[in-house]
Coordinates of C-alpha atoms and ligand atoms in Angstrom, one line a residue:
M432 CA 7.4 -10.0 29.2
D433 CA 7.2 -12.2 26.2
F434 CA 9.5 -11.4 23.3
R435 CA 8.2 -14.1 21.0
L436 CA 6.2 -13.4 18.0
T437 CA 2.8 -15.1 17.9
E438 CA 2.2 -18.0 15.5
E439 CA 0.2 -15.6 13.2
Q440 CA 3.1 -13.1 13.2
V441 CA 5.6 -15.9 12.3
L442 CA 3.3 -16.9 9.4
L443 CA 2.9 -13.2 8.4
R444 CA 6.7 -12.7 8.2
R445 CA 7.0 -15.9 6.2
S446 CA 4.3 -14.9 3.6
V447 CA 5.6 -11.4 3.1
R448 CA 9.2 -12.7 2.8
E449 CA 8.1 -15.2 0.2
F450 CA 6.2 -12.5 -1.7
A451 CA 9.3 -10.2 -1.6
E452 CA 11.6 -12.9 -2.8
T453 CA 9.4 -14.1 -5.7
E454 CA 7.6 -10.9 -6.8
M455 CA 10.3 -8.3 -6.1
R456 CA 13.8 -9.7 -5.9
P457 CA 14.1 -10.6 -9.7
H458 CA 13.2 -7.0 -10.7
I459 CA 14.8 -4.7 -8.2
M460 CA 17.9 -3.7 -10.2
E461 CA 15.8 -3.1 -13.3
W462 CA 13.4 -0.8 -11.3
D463 CA 16.3 0.9 -9.7
Q464 CA 18.2 1.7 -12.9
A465 CA 15.1 2.9 -14.8
Q466 CA 13.7 4.7 -11.7
H467 CA 10.5 2.7 -12.4
F468 CA 7.7 2.9 -9.8
P469 CA 6.4 -0.7 -10.0
I470 CA 2.7 0.1 -10.3
E471 CA 2.2 -3.4 -11.6
L472 CA 3.0 -4.6 -8.0
M473 CA 0.2 -2.7 -6.4
P474 CA -2.6 -5.2 -6.9
K475 CA -0.4 -8.0 -5.5
L476 CA 0.5 -5.9 -2.5
A477 CA -3.2 -5.1 -2.0
A478 CA -4.1 -8.8 -2.2
L479 CA -1.8 -9.4 0.8
G480 CA -3.4 -6.5 2.7
L481 CA -0.2 -4.5 2.5
L482 CA -1.9 -1.3 1.3
G483 CA -4.2 -1.0 4.3
I484 CA -2.2 -2.9 6.9
Q485 CA -3.4 -1.2 10.1
F486 CA -6.8 0.0 9.1
P487 CA -10.1 -1.7 10.2
E488 CA -11.8 -4.1 7.8
R489 CA -14.8 -1.7 7.6
Y490 CA -12.5 0.7 5.7
G491 CA -11.0 -2.0 3.4
G492 CA -8.0 -2.6 5.7
A493 CA -6.4 -5.8 7.0
G494 CA -6.9 -4.8 10.6
M495 CA -3.4 -5.7 11.7
S496 CA -1.4 -4.3 14.7
A497 CA 1.5 -1.8 14.7
V498 CA 3.9 -4.7 15.4
D499 CA 2.4 -6.6 12.4
Y500 CA 3.0 -3.5 10.4
C501 CA 6.7 -3.4 11.4
I502 CA 7.1 -7.1 10.3
C503 CA 5.6 -6.3 6.9
I504 CA 7.7 -3.2 6.3
E505 CA 10.8 -5.0 7.5
E506 CA 10.4 -7.9 5.1
L507 CA 9.8 -5.7 2.1
A508 CA 12.8 -3.5 3.0
R509 CA 15.0 -6.6 3.4
V510 CA 14.6 -7.2 -0.3
D511 CA 13.8 -3.7 -1.8
P512 CA 13.8 -0.6 0.5
S513 CA 12.2 1.5 -2.3
V514 CA 9.0 -0.6 -2.3
A515 CA 9.0 -0.6 1.5
L516 CA 9.2 3.2 1.4
S517 CA 6.3 3.5 -1.0
V518 CA 4.2 1.1 1.2
A519 CA 5.2 3.0 4.3
A520 CA 4.3 6.4 2.8
H521 CA 1.0 5.2 1.5
N522 CA 0.0 3.5 4.7
G523 CA 1.8 5.6 7.3
L524 CA 1.4 9.1 6.0
C525 CA -1.6 9.7 3.6
S526 CA -3.9 6.9 4.7
A527 CA -3.0 7.2 8.4
H528 CA -3.7 11.0 8.4
I529 CA -7.2 10.3 7.0
F530 CA -7.8 7.5 9.4
M531 CA -6.6 9.5 12.4
F532 CA -8.3 12.8 11.7
G533 CA -10.8 12.3 8.9
N534 CA -14.6 12.2 9.5
E535 CA -16.7 9.1 8.7
E536 CA -17.6 10.3 5.3
Q537 CA -14.0 11.1 4.4
K538 CA -12.9 7.6 5.7
Q539 CA -15.5 5.9 3.6
R540 CA -14.8 8.0 0.5
F541 CA -11.0 8.2 0.6
L542 CA -9.5 5.7 3.1
T543 CA -11.4 2.6 1.8
P544 CA -10.1 2.8 -1.8
L545 CA -6.6 3.6 -0.5
S546 CA -6.7 0.5 1.9
R547 CA -7.9 -1.7 -0.9
G548 CA -5.1 -0.5 -3.1
E549 CA -7.5 0.9 -5.7
K550 CA -5.8 4.3 -5.1
I551 CA -2.3 5.4 -4.2
G552 CA -1.8 7.9 -1.5
A553 CA 0.6 10.9 -1.3
W554 CA 1.3 13.3 1.6
G555 CA 2.8 16.8 1.2
L556 CA 4.3 18.6 4.1
T557 CA 7.8 19.5 2.9
E558 CA 8.4 22.5 0.6
S559 CA 11.5 23.7 -1.2
T560 CA 12.3 26.2 1.6
S561 CA 10.8 24.3 4.6
G562 CA 11.6 20.7 5.6
S563 CA 12.7 20.3 9.3
D564 CA 11.1 23.7 9.9
A565 CA 7.8 22.5 8.4
A566 CA 5.8 25.2 10.0
A567 CA 7.6 27.8 7.8
M568 CA 5.6 26.5 4.8
R569 CA 4.4 29.0 2.2
T570 CA 1.5 27.1 0.5
T571 CA -1.7 28.9 1.3
A572 CA -5.4 27.9 1.4
L573 CA -7.9 30.7 1.3
R574 CA -11.6 30.3 1.9
A575 CA -13.8 31.3 -1.0
G576 CA -17.5 30.5 -0.4
N577 CA -17.9 26.8 -0.5
C578 CA -14.4 26.2 -1.5
W579 CA -10.8 26.4 -0.4
V580 CA -8.3 27.7 -2.9
L581 CA -4.8 26.4 -2.6
N582 CA -1.6 27.9 -4.0
G583 CA 2.0 26.8 -3.6
S584 CA 4.1 23.7 -4.1
K585 CA 5.3 20.7 -2.2
T586 CA 8.8 19.1 -2.6
F587 CA 10.0 15.5 -2.3
T588 CA 6.5 14.2 -2.2
T589 CA 6.5 10.4 -2.3
H590 CA 3.9 9.4 -5.0
G591 CA 3.7 13.1 -6.1
R592 CA 3.4 11.9 -9.7
V593 CA 1.6 8.5 -9.3
G594 CA -0.6 9.4 -6.4
D595 CA -4.4 9.5 -6.7
V596 CA -5.2 11.1 -3.3
L597 CA -3.0 13.8 -1.8
V598 CA -3.1 15.1 1.8
A599 CA -1.5 18.5 1.7
M600 CA -0.8 21.0 4.5
A601 CA -1.3 24.7 3.9
V602 CA -1.4 28.0 5.8
T603 CA -5.0 29.1 6.5
D604 CA -4.1 31.8 9.0
R605 CA -0.6 33.3 8.8
S606 CA -1.0 35.3 12.0
T607 CA -1.2 32.3 14.3
G608 CA 2.0 30.5 13.2
S609 CA 1.9 26.7 13.4
K610 CA -1.7 27.0 14.8
G611 CA -2.7 28.5 11.4
I612 CA -1.9 25.4 9.3
S613 CA -4.6 23.0 8.1
A614 CA -4.7 19.8 6.1
F615 CA -6.7 19.1 2.9
I616 CA -7.5 16.1 0.8
I617 CA -7.0 16.7 -2.9
E618 CA -7.9 14.1 -5.6
K619 CA -5.9 13.6 -8.8
G620 CA -7.6 15.4 -11.7
T621 CA -8.6 18.4 -9.6
P622 CA -7.9 21.5 -11.8
G623 CA -4.8 23.3 -10.5
L624 CA -3.2 20.2 -9.1
S625 CA -0.2 18.9 -11.1
A626 CA 3.0 17.0 -10.7
G627 CA 6.3 19.0 -11.1
K628 CA 9.8 17.8 -11.3
K629 CA 10.5 14.1 -10.8
E630 CA 13.6 13.8 -8.6
D631 CA 16.6 11.9 -9.9
K632 CA 17.6 10.2 -6.6
L633 CA 20.7 8.7 -5.1
G634 CA 18.7 5.7 -3.8
M635 CA 15.2 4.6 -3.3
R636 CA 14.9 5.1 -7.0
A637 CA 11.9 2.8 -7.5
S638 CA 9.8 5.0 -5.2
D639 CA 8.3 7.9 -7.0
T640 CA 9.4 11.3 -5.5
S641 CA 8.2 14.5 -7.2
E642 CA 7.3 18.0 -6.7
V643 CA 3.5 18.8 -6.5
L644 CA 2.2 22.1 -7.8
L645 CA -1.0 23.8 -6.6
E646 CA -2.2 26.7 -8.7
N647 CA -5.5 28.1 -7.8
C648 CA -6.5 24.6 -6.9
R649 CA -10.2 24.8 -5.7
I650 CA -11.5 22.0 -3.5
P651 CA -14.8 21.8 -1.7
T652 CA -14.9 22.7 2.0
D653 CA -15.7 19.1 3.0
Q654 CA -12.2 18.1 1.9
L655 CA -10.7 20.0 4.9
L656 CA -9.1 17.2 6.9
G657 CA -9.4 17.6 10.7
Q658 CA -10.1 20.9 12.4
E659 CA -9.1 24.2 10.7
G660 CA -5.8 25.2 12.3
N661 CA -5.0 21.8 13.7
G662 CA -3.1 20.6 10.6
F663 CA 0.3 21.0 12.1
V664 CA -0.5 19.4 15.5
D665 CA -2.1 16.5 13.7
T666 CA 0.9 16.2 11.4
M667 CA 3.2 15.7 14.4
Q668 CA 1.0 12.8 15.5
V669 CA 1.0 11.3 12.1
L670 CA 4.8 11.5 12.0
D671 CA 5.2 9.9 15.4
A672 CA 3.5 6.8 14.0
G673 CA 5.2 7.2 10.6
R674 CA 8.6 7.1 12.2
I675 CA 7.9 3.6 13.6
G676 CA 7.5 2.6 9.9
I677 CA 10.8 4.2 8.9
A678 CA 12.5 2.5 11.9
A679 CA 11.1 -0.9 10.7
L680 CA 12.3 -0.1 7.1
S681 CA 15.8 0.6 8.6
V682 CA 15.7 -2.7 10.5
G683 CA 14.7 -4.6 7.3
L684 CA 17.3 -2.9 5.2
A685 CA 20.0 -3.5 7.7
Q686 CA 19.0 -7.2 7.9
G687 CA 19.2 -7.5 4.1
A688 CA 22.6 -5.9 4.0
Y689 CA 23.9 -8.0 6.9
E690 CA 22.6 -11.3 5.3
A691 CA 24.3 -10.3 2.0
A692 CA 27.6 -9.6 3.9
L693 CA 27.4 -12.9 5.9
R694 CA 26.8 -14.9 2.7
Y695 CA 29.6 -13.2 0.8
A696 CA 32.0 -13.6 3.8
Q697 CA 31.4 -17.4 3.8
E698 CA 32.1 -17.7 0.0
R699 CA 35.0 -15.3 -0.7
K700 CA 38.4 -16.7 -0.2
A701 CA 41.7 -14.8 0.6
F702 CA 45.0 -16.0 1.9
G703 CA 43.8 -19.6 1.4
T704 CA 40.7 -19.3 3.6
T705 CA 37.2 -17.8 3.6
I706 CA 37.3 -14.1 4.7
S707 CA 34.7 -15.1 7.4
S708 CA 37.6 -16.8 9.3
F709 CA 39.3 -13.4 9.8
Q710 CA 38.4 -11.8 13.2
A711 CA 38.1 -8.3 11.5
I712 CA 35.2 -9.6 9.4
Q713 CA 33.7 -11.6 12.3
W714 CA 33.6 -8.5 14.5
K715 CA 31.8 -6.5 11.8
L716 CA 29.2 -9.3 11.5
A717 CA 28.8 -9.6 15.3
D718 CA 28.4 -5.9 15.8
N719 CA 25.9 -5.6 13.0
A720 CA 23.8 -8.5 14.2
T721 CA 23.8 -7.0 17.7
R722 CA 22.8 -3.5 16.5
I723 CA 20.1 -4.9 14.3
E724 CA 18.6 -6.9 17.2
A725 CA 18.7 -3.8 19.4
A726 CA 17.1 -1.7 16.7
R727 CA 14.4 -4.3 16.2
L728 CA 13.5 -4.3 19.9
L729 CA 13.3 -0.5 20.1
T730 CA 11.1 -0.5 17.0
Y731 CA 8.7 -3.2 18.3
R732 CA 8.6 -1.4 21.7
A733 CA 7.5 1.8 20.0
A734 CA 4.9 -0.2 18.0
Y735 CA 3.7 -1.9 21.2
F736 CA 3.2 1.5 22.8
K737 CA 1.1 2.4 19.7
D738 CA -0.9 -0.8 19.9
C739 CA -1.7 0.0 23.6
G740 CA -2.9 3.5 22.6
R741 CA -0.1 5.1 24.6
R742 CA 1.7 8.3 23.5
M743 CA 5.0 7.2 21.8
T744 CA 6.7 10.4 20.5
L745 CA 9.9 9.6 22.5
Q746 CA 9.9 5.8 21.7
A747 CA 9.3 6.4 18.0
A748 CA 12.1 9.0 17.8
M749 CA 14.5 6.7 19.6
A750 CA 13.6 3.8 17.4
K751 CA 13.9 5.8 14.2
L752 CA 17.2 7.4 15.3
Y753 CA 18.9 4.2 16.4
A754 CA 17.5 1.9 13.7
S755 CA 18.4 4.3 10.8
E756 CA 22.0 4.9 12.1
A757 CA 22.4 1.2 12.7
A758 CA 21.3 0.6 9.1
V759 CA 23.8 3.1 7.7
R760 CA 26.6 1.2 9.5
A761 CA 25.2 -2.2 8.3
A762 CA 25.1 -1.0 4.7
D763 CA 28.6 0.5 5.0
D764 CA 30.1 -2.7 6.4
C765 CA 28.2 -4.7 3.7
V766 CA 30.1 -2.8 1.0
Q767 CA 33.4 -3.1 2.9
I768 CA 33.0 -6.9 3.4
H769 CA 32.4 -7.2 -0.4
G770 CA 35.6 -5.3 -1.2
G771 CA 35.6 -4.1 -4.8
Y772 CA 32.5 -6.2 -5.5
G773 CA 30.7 -3.9 -3.0
F774 CA 31.3 -1.1 -5.4
V775 CA 29.6 -2.6 -8.5
K776 CA 26.1 -3.4 -9.4
D777 CA 26.5 -7.2 -9.6
Y778 CA 26.0 -7.5 -5.9
P779 CA 23.2 -6.0 -3.7
A780 CA 25.7 -4.1 -1.4
E781 CA 25.9 -0.9 -3.5
K782 CA 22.2 -0.5 -3.7
F783 CA 21.7 -0.9 0.1
F784 CA 24.5 1.7 0.5
R785 CA 22.6 4.2 -1.7
D786 CA 19.1 3.4 -0.4
V787 CA 20.0 3.6 3.3
K788 CA 20.8 7.3 3.4
L789 CA 17.2 8.2 3.1
T790 CA 16.5 6.6 6.5
T791 CA 18.4 9.2 8.4
I792 CA 16.7 12.0 6.5
G793 CA 13.0 11.2 5.7
E794 CA 10.2 11.8 8.2
G795 CA 12.6 13.9 10.3
T796 CA 16.4 13.8 10.1
S797 CA 18.6 12.2 12.8
E798 CA 19.3 15.7 14.2
I799 CA 15.5 16.3 14.5
Q800 CA 15.1 13.0 16.3
R801 CA 17.8 14.0 18.8
L802 CA 16.1 17.3 19.3
V803 CA 12.7 15.5 20.0
I804 CA 14.4 13.1 22.4
A805 CA 16.4 15.8 24.2
R806 CA 13.2 17.9 24.6
H807 CA 11.5 15.0 26.3
L808 CA 14.5 14.4 28.6
L809 CA 14.6 18.1 29.6
S810 CA 10.9 18.7 30.0
Ligands
FAD2020 C1 13.1 10.2 -0.9 C2 12.4 11.2 -0.1 C3 11.1 11.0 0.1 C4 10.4 12.0 0.9 N1 9.0 11.9 1.0 C5 8.3 12.9 1.6 C6 6.9 12.9 1.6 O1 6.3 11.9 1.1 N2 6.3 14.0 2.1 C7 6.9 15.0 2.7 O2 6.3 15.9 3.1 N3 8.3 15.0 2.7 C8 9.0 14.0 2.2 N4 10.4 14.0 2.1 C9 11.1 15.2 2.7 C10 11.8 14.9 4.0 O3 10.9 14.6 5.1 C11 12.8 16.1 4.3 O4 13.8 16.1 3.3 C12 13.4 16.1 5.7 O5 12.4 16.3 6.6 C13 14.5 17.1 5.8 O6 14.1 18.4 5.4 P1 15.0 19.2 4.3 O7 15.3 18.3 3.2 O8 14.3 20.5 4.0 O9 16.3 19.5 5.2 P2 16.6 20.8 6.1 O10 15.4 20.9 7.1 O11 16.9 21.9 5.3 O12 17.8 20.3 6.9 C14 19.2 20.4 6.4 C15 20.1 20.0 7.5 O13 20.0 20.8 8.6 C16 19.7 20.1 9.8 N5 18.8 20.8 10.7 C17 17.7 21.5 10.4 N6 17.1 22.0 11.5 C18 17.9 21.7 12.5 C19 17.9 21.9 13.9 N7 16.9 22.6 14.5 N8 18.9 21.4 14.7 C20 19.9 20.7 14.1 N9 20.0 20.4 12.8 C21 19.0 20.9 12.0 C22 19.0 18.8 9.3 O14 19.0 17.8 10.2 C23 19.8 18.5 8.0 O15 21.0 17.9 8.4 C24 11.1 13.1 1.5 C25 12.5 13.2 1.2 C26 13.1 12.3 0.5 C27 14.6 12.5 0.2

């Protein structure tokens, strides 16, 4: 076993870190406060290959591995978890679904502009009455001649407002339960597709999250994605890979929070010495550094399984569960180490504390990860 990153991966980490520090760091509080999705950043992310990280060059992608993908998401999240969430949703949900289950024509037509960053991807599974229990969705797609007609709505869709290409799941046969769900590709501008309420969020405020409305939205039959009735099964596979991305986001966020806490602990003085000389603070730092390293290893292992083409449902769930909960603790300790300054916006601690909560909720809550893990253990 070799735990070292390759020279190319070290270089990749350095270049994404430099990008995040120079292009993102100066703006993050302004984006956060205004809930501004930084569309102006997209061409720069695209130039680095970050909008098509794992897709082959023939589809406009950067052809990187799943481990490379984790490094990129980690480095973005270390500075701004919101941007990392947008990049992860674009790559790991919308584009990945088209790459994994689309036909050649769909990949050429939709995946290529997504990978090049010419279009932004959105992915709609969750509805107002169905999140964890996604198969209970109400949105329907009925066949009408050469078209499918979609009716319903999607909730909490990342890029629901700014997205150009939406992959949405809908019920095509109510009688067969989760085997009666199919996936569809819908382009911005299609009559009947519109953005609903933009969510006013606790954290991840620079990532656009909105409702999506589908009202007699007619799309040609060639925009059915994957086999009719396979949409739910395919979605579970998309989420397995997507969860590795959220695990990497959690590792990066935890790293950013830990570094901020370490820096502050070495500067802040109390009782005539820096607070880093108190054992209570040292133990927090030691515990967080250890948990972050463990989370990183679990995440890279899941990514390694993906790169080997192996099934990684269990590994991805373990990585996502552990990394997100480690990140919550890192962000909490970051605020605590900052004392009162952790509670105000002059330091990065409070933003990490707000952003981090999404990691134990999005792409399957911690409870759902435990359920997936337990199912594997008991099967
Ligand atoms: C910022 C943000 C971005 C998002 N982006 C997207 C996106 O791009 N596309 C998309 O489709 N969705 C997206 N989501 C939705 C997200 O995936 C869901 O919020 C999540 O899956 C949980 O679903 P829910 O909110 O309906 O909670 P619920 O499913 O209602 O869960 C409520 C609580 O009950 C628990 N629970 C539910 N079932 C069980 C069970 N069987 N056992 C134990 N506990 C259980 C949950 O763990 C949770 O604690 C996003 C959400 C947010 C906040």
